[in-house]
Amino acid sequence: MPLLGFGTWQLRGHRGYEAARYALATGYRHLDTATMYRNEAEVGRAVRDSGVPREEVFITTKLPPEYAGAERRCLTQSLTNLGTDYVDLWLIHWPPSGRARPEIWKQMLALRDEGLTRAVGVSNYSIGQIDELTGTTGETPVVNQIPWSPALYAPATVAAHRERGVVVEGYSPFKRSDLRDPVLVEIAHRHQATVAQVVLRWHIQHEIVVIPKSATPARISENFDISGFTLTGDEMRRIDALGHD
Ligand SMILES: NC(=O)c1ccc[n+]([C@@H]2O[C@H](COP(=O)([O-])OP(=O)(O)OC[C@H]3O[C@@H](n4cnc5c(N)ncnc54)[C@H](OP(=O)(O)O)[C@@H]3O)[C@@H](O)[C@H]2O)c1
């Protein structure tokens, strides 16, 4: 799973297709969509038209909790929309009514065993809810997609996921950040980078998957262009300190 992916929430229609095409042309090989985003068809068409082989693109989509009991119908519809035989990762989008609901997890595991998705995971689940799924089925979600940013940095949360072998995938890296924060601005200036690039680089150096969204070609490129600098240990700690716990 590439640590850097492209988020597609609110990218629909022609704009969504163009953004996903641009992202693939830029070099992104990981796209994050969801049934709820109503853009799987655009994302799938962008992958096909890009000329990048399907197996080189990591595609995540998500099950809306209201499809409980109709998991198969939801996933087969996602595959039809995307125009692919399998997705790389299928997540339950959030805990239905705030509950873990292991019976949904069992259905997701069965569909994975049939090969319709390579892996299954969760989103917006607590550690307690993840433990409930593991306790009931013996299988732990491989990923938990949760809001993440310097302001949300919580080392205990990372440790709890890692102890269980769950990959932390952060979402909304910019919406949850103050891009004018003086610490971030100073560090960005020092590396001749943008604050957005520093935020993404910080995720990658913590080995936290990050999926920035942009509809703007210049920003799609900027967000991908983060391998030209490295944050020092001291800079990482100063950014960590922007977290509240
Ligand atoms: N599992 C969940 O419940 C959940 C919830 C939310 C999001 N997600 C996923 O996570 C992805 C990312 O989160 P998000 O879309 O909420 O927010 P985000 O990626 O944090 O922020 C997107 C916003 O930041 C702007 N932006 C992008 N690049 C920028 C840059 N270099 N400098 C300044 N501004 C920049 C975008 O503007 P322009 O587009 O105008 O360039 C857009 O307004 C989503 O697209 C979705 O795939 C998952």
Tab-separated table of C-alpha atoms and ligand atoms in Angstrom:
chain	number	residue	atom	x	y	z
A	1	MET	CA	0.000	0.000	0.000
A	2	PRO	CA	1.705	3.222	-1.077
A	3	LEU	CA	2.069	5.565	1.906
A	4	LEU	CA	0.939	8.500	-0.233
A	5	GLY	CA	-2.438	8.255	-1.934
A	6	PHE	CA	-4.927	10.546	-3.636
A	7	GLY	CA	-8.184	11.359	-1.821
A	8	THR	CA	-11.267	11.809	-4.003
A	9	TRP	CA	-14.049	12.939	-1.689
A	10	GLN	CA	-16.053	15.757	-3.379
A	11	LEU	CA	-14.402	15.068	-6.735
A	12	ARG	CA	-17.294	14.052	-8.944
A	13	GLY	CA	-18.198	14.151	-12.621
A	14	HIS	CA	-15.806	15.548	-15.192
A	15	ARG	CA	-13.828	17.403	-12.510
A	16	GLY	CA	-13.352	14.169	-10.583
A	17	TYR	CA	-12.275	12.267	-13.683
A	18	GLU	CA	-9.792	14.992	-14.666
A	19	ALA	CA	-8.327	15.171	-11.150
A	20	ALA	CA	-7.855	11.395	-10.939
A	21	ARG	CA	-6.312	11.332	-14.448
A	22	TYR	CA	-3.940	14.127	-13.475
A	23	ALA	CA	-3.027	12.348	-10.234
A	24	LEU	CA	-2.189	9.130	-12.105
A	25	ALA	CA	-0.164	11.057	-14.702
A	26	THR	CA	1.716	12.742	-11.836
A	27	GLY	CA	2.657	9.374	-10.382
A	28	TYR	CA	0.109	8.606	-7.644
A	29	ARG	CA	-0.549	4.857	-7.551
A	30	HIS	CA	-3.073	4.808	-4.719
A	31	LEU	CA	-6.618	6.179	-5.034
A	32	ASP	CA	-9.119	6.473	-2.195
A	33	THR	CA	-12.811	6.425	-3.076
A	34	ALA	CA	-16.053	5.236	-1.432
A	35	THR	CA	-19.571	4.233	-2.399
A	36	MET	CA	-20.684	7.392	-0.618
A	37	TYR	CA	-18.491	9.661	-2.790
A	38	ARG	CA	-20.503	8.636	-5.888
A	39	ASN	CA	-17.409	8.892	-8.064
A	40	GLU	CA	-16.272	5.286	-8.416
A	41	ALA	CA	-17.162	5.308	-12.132
A	42	GLU	CA	-15.010	8.404	-12.740
A	43	VAL	CA	-12.128	6.935	-10.735
A	44	GLY	CA	-12.351	3.619	-12.612
A	45	ARG	CA	-12.482	5.347	-15.994
A	46	ALA	CA	-9.470	7.476	-15.060
A	47	VAL	CA	-7.481	4.344	-14.205
A	48	ARG	CA	-8.414	2.628	-17.483
A	49	ASP	CA	-7.751	5.713	-19.631
A	50	SER	CA	-4.449	6.435	-17.861
A	51	GLY	CA	-2.772	3.426	-19.424
A	52	VAL	CA	-1.341	2.494	-16.015
A	53	PRO	CA	-1.859	-1.256	-15.548
A	54	ARG	CA	-4.632	-2.009	-13.042
A	55	GLU	CA	-2.281	-4.057	-10.856
A	56	GLU	CA	-0.017	-1.026	-10.375
A	57	VAL	CA	-2.785	1.065	-8.812
A	58	PHE	CA	-3.912	0.479	-5.237
A	59	ILE	CA	-7.667	1.181	-5.071
A	60	THR	CA	-9.573	1.566	-1.823
A	61	THR	CA	-13.331	1.868	-1.614
A	62	LYS	CA	-15.720	1.829	1.334
A	63	LEU	CA	-18.936	0.204	2.460
A	64	PRO	CA	-21.525	2.629	3.844
A	65	PRO	CA	-22.880	1.125	7.088
A	66	GLU	CA	-26.463	1.322	5.840
A	67	TYR	CA	-25.586	-1.566	3.495
A	68	ALA	CA	-25.425	-3.922	6.487
A	69	GLY	CA	-26.974	-7.167	5.273
A	70	ALA	CA	-26.328	-6.195	1.636
A	71	GLU	CA	-22.533	-6.193	1.727
A	72	ARG	CA	-22.180	-8.348	-1.396
A	73	ARG	CA	-24.522	-6.144	-3.415
A	74	CYS	CA	-22.563	-3.073	-2.353
A	75	LEU	CA	-19.149	-4.487	-3.229
A	76	THR	CA	-20.238	-5.944	-6.575
A	77	GLN	CA	-21.772	-2.564	-7.434
A	78	SER	CA	-18.488	-0.858	-6.508
A	79	LEU	CA	-16.596	-3.277	-8.766
A	80	THR	CA	-19.022	-2.621	-11.620
A	81	ASN	CA	-18.706	1.133	-11.121
A	82	LEU	CA	-14.923	0.932	-10.998
A	83	GLY	CA	-14.797	-1.502	-13.929
A	84	THR	CA	-12.465	-3.871	-12.099
A	85	ASP	CA	-12.585	-7.459	-10.789
A	86	TYR	CA	-11.222	-6.630	-7.366
A	87	VAL	CA	-10.308	-3.723	-5.124
A	88	ASP	CA	-7.136	-3.666	-3.087
A	89	LEU	CA	-8.788	-2.545	0.124
A	90	TRP	CA	-12.416	-2.383	1.235
A	91	LEU	CA	-13.228	-0.500	4.419
A	92	ILE	CA	-16.402	-0.128	6.430
A	93	HIS	CA	-16.789	3.635	6.275
A	94	TRP	CA	-17.694	4.171	9.932
A	95	PRO	CA	-19.095	2.102	12.820
A	96	PRO	CA	-22.853	1.748	12.228
A	97	SER	CA	-24.657	3.774	14.906
A	98	GLY	CA	-21.346	3.884	16.745
A	99	ARG	CA	-21.201	0.060	17.152
A	100	ALA	CA	-18.526	-2.383	15.962
A	101	ARG	CA	-21.060	-4.823	14.368
A	102	PRO	CA	-18.902	-7.976	13.945
A	103	GLU	CA	-21.555	-9.623	11.733
A	104	ILE	CA	-20.786	-7.053	9.012
A	105	TRP	CA	-17.079	-7.736	9.470
A	106	LYS	CA	-17.723	-11.488	8.957
A	107	GLN	CA	-19.430	-10.758	5.628
A	108	MET	CA	-16.532	-8.538	4.580
A	109	LEU	CA	-14.053	-11.316	5.400
A	110	ALA	CA	-16.107	-13.804	3.346
A	111	LEU	CA	-16.048	-11.491	0.307
A	112	ARG	CA	-12.297	-11.067	0.739
A	113	ASP	CA	-11.929	-14.863	0.796
A	114	GLU	CA	-13.775	-14.947	-2.547
A	115	GLY	CA	-11.193	-12.544	-3.971
A	116	LEU	CA	-13.458	-9.534	-4.566
A	117	THR	CA	-11.151	-7.459	-2.383
A	118	ARG	CA	-7.530	-8.162	-1.540
A	119	ALA	CA	-7.853	-6.849	2.000
A	120	VAL	CA	-10.482	-5.523	4.406
A	121	GLY	CA	-10.296	-2.904	7.095
A	122	VAL	CA	-12.231	-0.238	8.939
A	123	SER	CA	-12.526	3.505	9.137
A	124	ASN	CA	-13.345	5.719	12.102
A	125	TYR	CA	-13.220	2.715	14.475
A	126	SER	CA	-11.916	2.963	18.030
A	127	ILE	CA	-9.331	0.510	19.343
A	128	GLY	CA	-12.054	-1.062	21.521
A	129	GLN	CA	-14.222	-1.622	18.444
A	130	ILE	CA	-11.278	-3.130	16.538
A	131	ASP	CA	-10.679	-5.507	19.463
A	132	GLU	CA	-14.324	-6.516	19.352
A	133	LEU	CA	-13.999	-7.483	15.662
A	134	THR	CA	-10.806	-9.437	16.359
A	135	GLY	CA	-12.322	-11.110	19.403
A	136	THR	CA	-15.343	-12.328	17.444
A	137	THR	CA	-13.649	-13.500	14.244
A	138	GLY	CA	-9.963	-13.953	15.052
A	139	GLU	CA	-9.178	-11.521	12.198
A	140	THR	CA	-7.975	-7.977	12.768
A	141	PRO	CA	-8.660	-5.191	10.261
A	142	VAL	CA	-5.457	-4.457	8.342
A	143	VAL	CA	-6.119	-0.703	8.220
A	144	ASN	CA	-8.017	1.894	10.250
A	145	GLN	CA	-8.603	5.105	8.269
A	146	ILE	CA	-8.991	7.946	10.756
A	147	PRO	CA	-8.621	11.739	10.816
A	148	TRP	CA	-4.951	12.619	11.289
A	149	SER	CA	-2.730	15.706	11.221
A	150	PRO	CA	-0.066	17.332	13.387
A	151	ALA	CA	-2.822	18.860	15.552
A	152	LEU	CA	-4.290	15.362	16.090
A	153	TYR	CA	-0.957	13.657	16.768
A	154	ALA	CA	-1.424	11.091	19.532
A	155	PRO	CA	1.465	8.634	19.966
A	156	ALA	CA	-0.628	6.332	22.170
A	157	THR	CA	-3.123	5.913	19.322
A	158	VAL	CA	-0.338	5.006	16.891
A	159	ALA	CA	1.162	2.545	19.393
A	160	ALA	CA	-2.194	0.883	20.060
A	161	HIS	CA	-2.731	0.294	16.334
A	162	ARG	CA	0.830	-0.955	15.773
A	163	GLU	CA	0.633	-3.400	18.700
A	164	ARG	CA	-2.323	-4.964	16.901
A	165	GLY	CA	-0.721	-4.864	13.458
A	166	VAL	CA	-3.210	-2.272	12.166
A	167	VAL	CA	-1.913	0.291	9.662
A	168	VAL	CA	-2.930	3.849	10.511
A	169	GLU	CA	-4.237	5.677	7.454
A	170	GLY	CA	-4.820	9.368	8.040
A	171	TYR	CA	-7.466	11.416	6.291
A	172	SER	CA	-8.098	15.177	5.963
A	173	PRO	CA	-4.411	16.118	6.505
A	174	PHE	CA	-5.029	19.744	5.484
A	175	LYS	CA	-8.563	20.339	6.711
A	176	ARG	CA	-7.383	19.292	10.160
A	177	SER	CA	-4.251	21.469	10.025
A	178	ASP	CA	-3.580	25.147	10.514
A	179	LEU	CA	-1.536	25.803	7.388
A	180	ARG	CA	-0.445	29.168	8.884
A	181	ASP	CA	0.927	27.614	12.065
A	182	PRO	CA	4.255	29.410	12.765
A	183	VAL	CA	6.140	26.180	13.527
A	184	LEU	CA	5.051	24.623	10.231
A	185	VAL	CA	5.727	27.858	8.320
A	186	GLU	CA	9.245	28.122	9.718
A	187	ILE	CA	10.093	24.488	8.970
A	188	ALA	CA	8.646	24.793	5.457
A	189	HIS	CA	10.697	27.928	4.835
A	190	ARG	CA	13.866	26.156	5.963
A	191	HIS	CA	13.330	23.389	3.399
A	192	GLN	CA	12.042	25.705	0.648
A	193	ALA	CA	8.881	23.615	0.757
A	194	THR	CA	5.238	24.501	1.319
A	195	VAL	CA	3.460	23.896	4.623
A	196	ALA	CA	1.248	21.331	2.874
A	197	GLN	CA	4.374	19.429	1.783
A	198	VAL	CA	5.743	19.513	5.335
A	199	VAL	CA	2.472	18.108	6.701
A	200	LEU	CA	2.562	15.248	4.175
A	201	ARG	CA	6.266	14.588	4.730
A	202	TRP	CA	5.631	14.386	8.485
A	203	HIS	CA	3.010	11.666	7.895
A	204	ILE	CA	5.329	9.669	5.637
A	205	GLN	CA	8.260	9.844	8.069
A	206	HIS	CA	5.920	8.497	10.776
A	207	GLU	CA	4.890	5.747	8.304
A	208	ILE	CA	1.302	6.912	8.441
A	209	VAL	CA	-0.583	6.538	5.166
A	210	VAL	CA	-1.879	9.902	3.918
A	211	ILE	CA	-4.404	10.637	1.163
A	212	PRO	CA	-4.542	14.377	0.362
A	213	LYS	CA	-7.319	15.543	-1.943
A	214	SER	CA	-7.034	18.354	-4.452
A	215	ALA	CA	-8.960	19.397	-7.516
A	216	THR	CA	-6.115	21.735	-8.559
A	217	PRO	CA	-3.397	20.334	-10.858
A	218	ALA	CA	-0.620	22.475	-9.321
A	219	ARG	CA	-1.544	21.237	-5.840
A	220	ILE	CA	-1.912	17.623	-6.982
A	221	SER	CA	1.708	17.880	-8.201
A	222	GLU	CA	2.884	19.777	-5.111
A	223	ASN	CA	1.401	17.148	-2.805
A	224	PHE	CA	3.172	14.357	-4.687
A	225	ASP	CA	6.518	16.152	-4.783
A	226	ILE	CA	7.655	15.445	-1.210
A	227	SER	CA	10.693	13.236	-1.651
A	228	GLY	CA	13.195	16.067	-2.142
A	229	PHE	CA	13.654	16.880	1.548
A	230	THR	CA	13.776	15.127	4.914
A	231	LEU	CA	12.567	16.515	8.231
A	232	THR	CA	15.159	16.270	10.981
A	233	GLY	CA	14.416	14.461	14.250
A	234	ASP	CA	14.136	17.819	15.979
A	235	GLU	CA	11.676	19.108	13.359
A	236	MET	CA	9.587	15.948	13.658
A	237	ARG	CA	9.408	16.413	17.438
A	238	ARG	CA	8.416	20.073	17.095
A	239	ILE	CA	5.604	19.096	14.725
A	240	ASP	CA	4.554	16.232	17.037
A	241	ALA	CA	4.292	18.789	19.838
A	242	LEU	CA	1.461	20.523	17.936
A	243	GLY	CA	-0.704	17.554	18.970
A	244	HIS	CA	-2.852	18.000	22.008
A	245	ASP	CA	-2.252	14.771	23.902
B	1	LIG	N1	-12.980	7.674	5.965
B	1	LIG	C1	-13.562	8.851	6.146
B	1	LIG	O1	-14.534	9.000	6.916
B	1	LIG	C2	-13.013	10.039	5.411
B	1	LIG	C3	-13.440	11.331	5.782
B	1	LIG	C4	-12.889	12.426	5.110
B	1	LIG	C5	-11.961	12.205	4.097
B	1	LIG	N2	-11.604	10.949	3.724
B	1	LIG	C6	-10.637	10.698	2.617
B	1	LIG	O2	-9.489	11.501	2.826
B	1	LIG	C7	-9.261	12.340	1.711
B	1	LIG	C8	-8.592	13.647	2.125
B	1	LIG	O3	-9.368	14.343	3.057
B	1	LIG	P1	-10.260	15.633	2.694
B	1	LIG	O4	-10.672	15.596	1.275
B	1	LIG	O5	-11.312	15.684	3.745
B	1	LIG	O6	-9.324	16.860	2.990
B	1	LIG	P2	-7.793	17.323	2.754
B	1	LIG	O7	-7.118	16.431	1.774
B	1	LIG	O8	-7.219	17.490	4.106
B	1	LIG	O9	-7.990	18.774	2.186
B	1	LIG	C9	-8.527	19.067	0.942
B	1	LIG	C10	-8.569	20.582	0.862
B	1	LIG	O10	-7.224	21.093	0.921
B	1	LIG	C11	-6.964	21.845	-0.259
B	1	LIG	N3	-5.588	21.559	-0.669
B	1	LIG	C12	-5.102	20.465	-1.309
B	1	LIG	N4	-3.792	20.550	-1.506
B	1	LIG	C13	-3.405	21.737	-0.981
B	1	LIG	C14	-2.153	22.395	-0.888
B	1	LIG	N5	-1.028	21.854	-1.372
B	1	LIG	N6	-2.112	23.610	-0.285
B	1	LIG	C15	-3.237	24.172	0.223
B	1	LIG	N7	-4.452	23.589	0.160
B	1	LIG	C16	-4.546	22.370	-0.431
B	1	LIG	C17	-7.980	21.357	-1.284
B	1	LIG	O11	-8.258	22.405	-2.201
B	1	LIG	P3	-8.466	22.171	-3.787
B	1	LIG	O12	-9.152	20.848	-3.971
B	1	LIG	O13	-9.297	23.343	-4.165
B	1	LIG	O14	-7.099	22.181	-4.400
B	1	LIG	C18	-9.179	21.059	-0.419
B	1	LIG	O15	-9.896	22.236	-0.122
B	1	LIG	C19	-10.678	12.506	1.113
B	1	LIG	O16	-10.655	13.023	-0.194
B	1	LIG	C20	-11.174	11.105	1.235
B	1	LIG	O17	-10.630	10.292	0.202
B	1	LIG	C21	-12.093	9.863	4.393
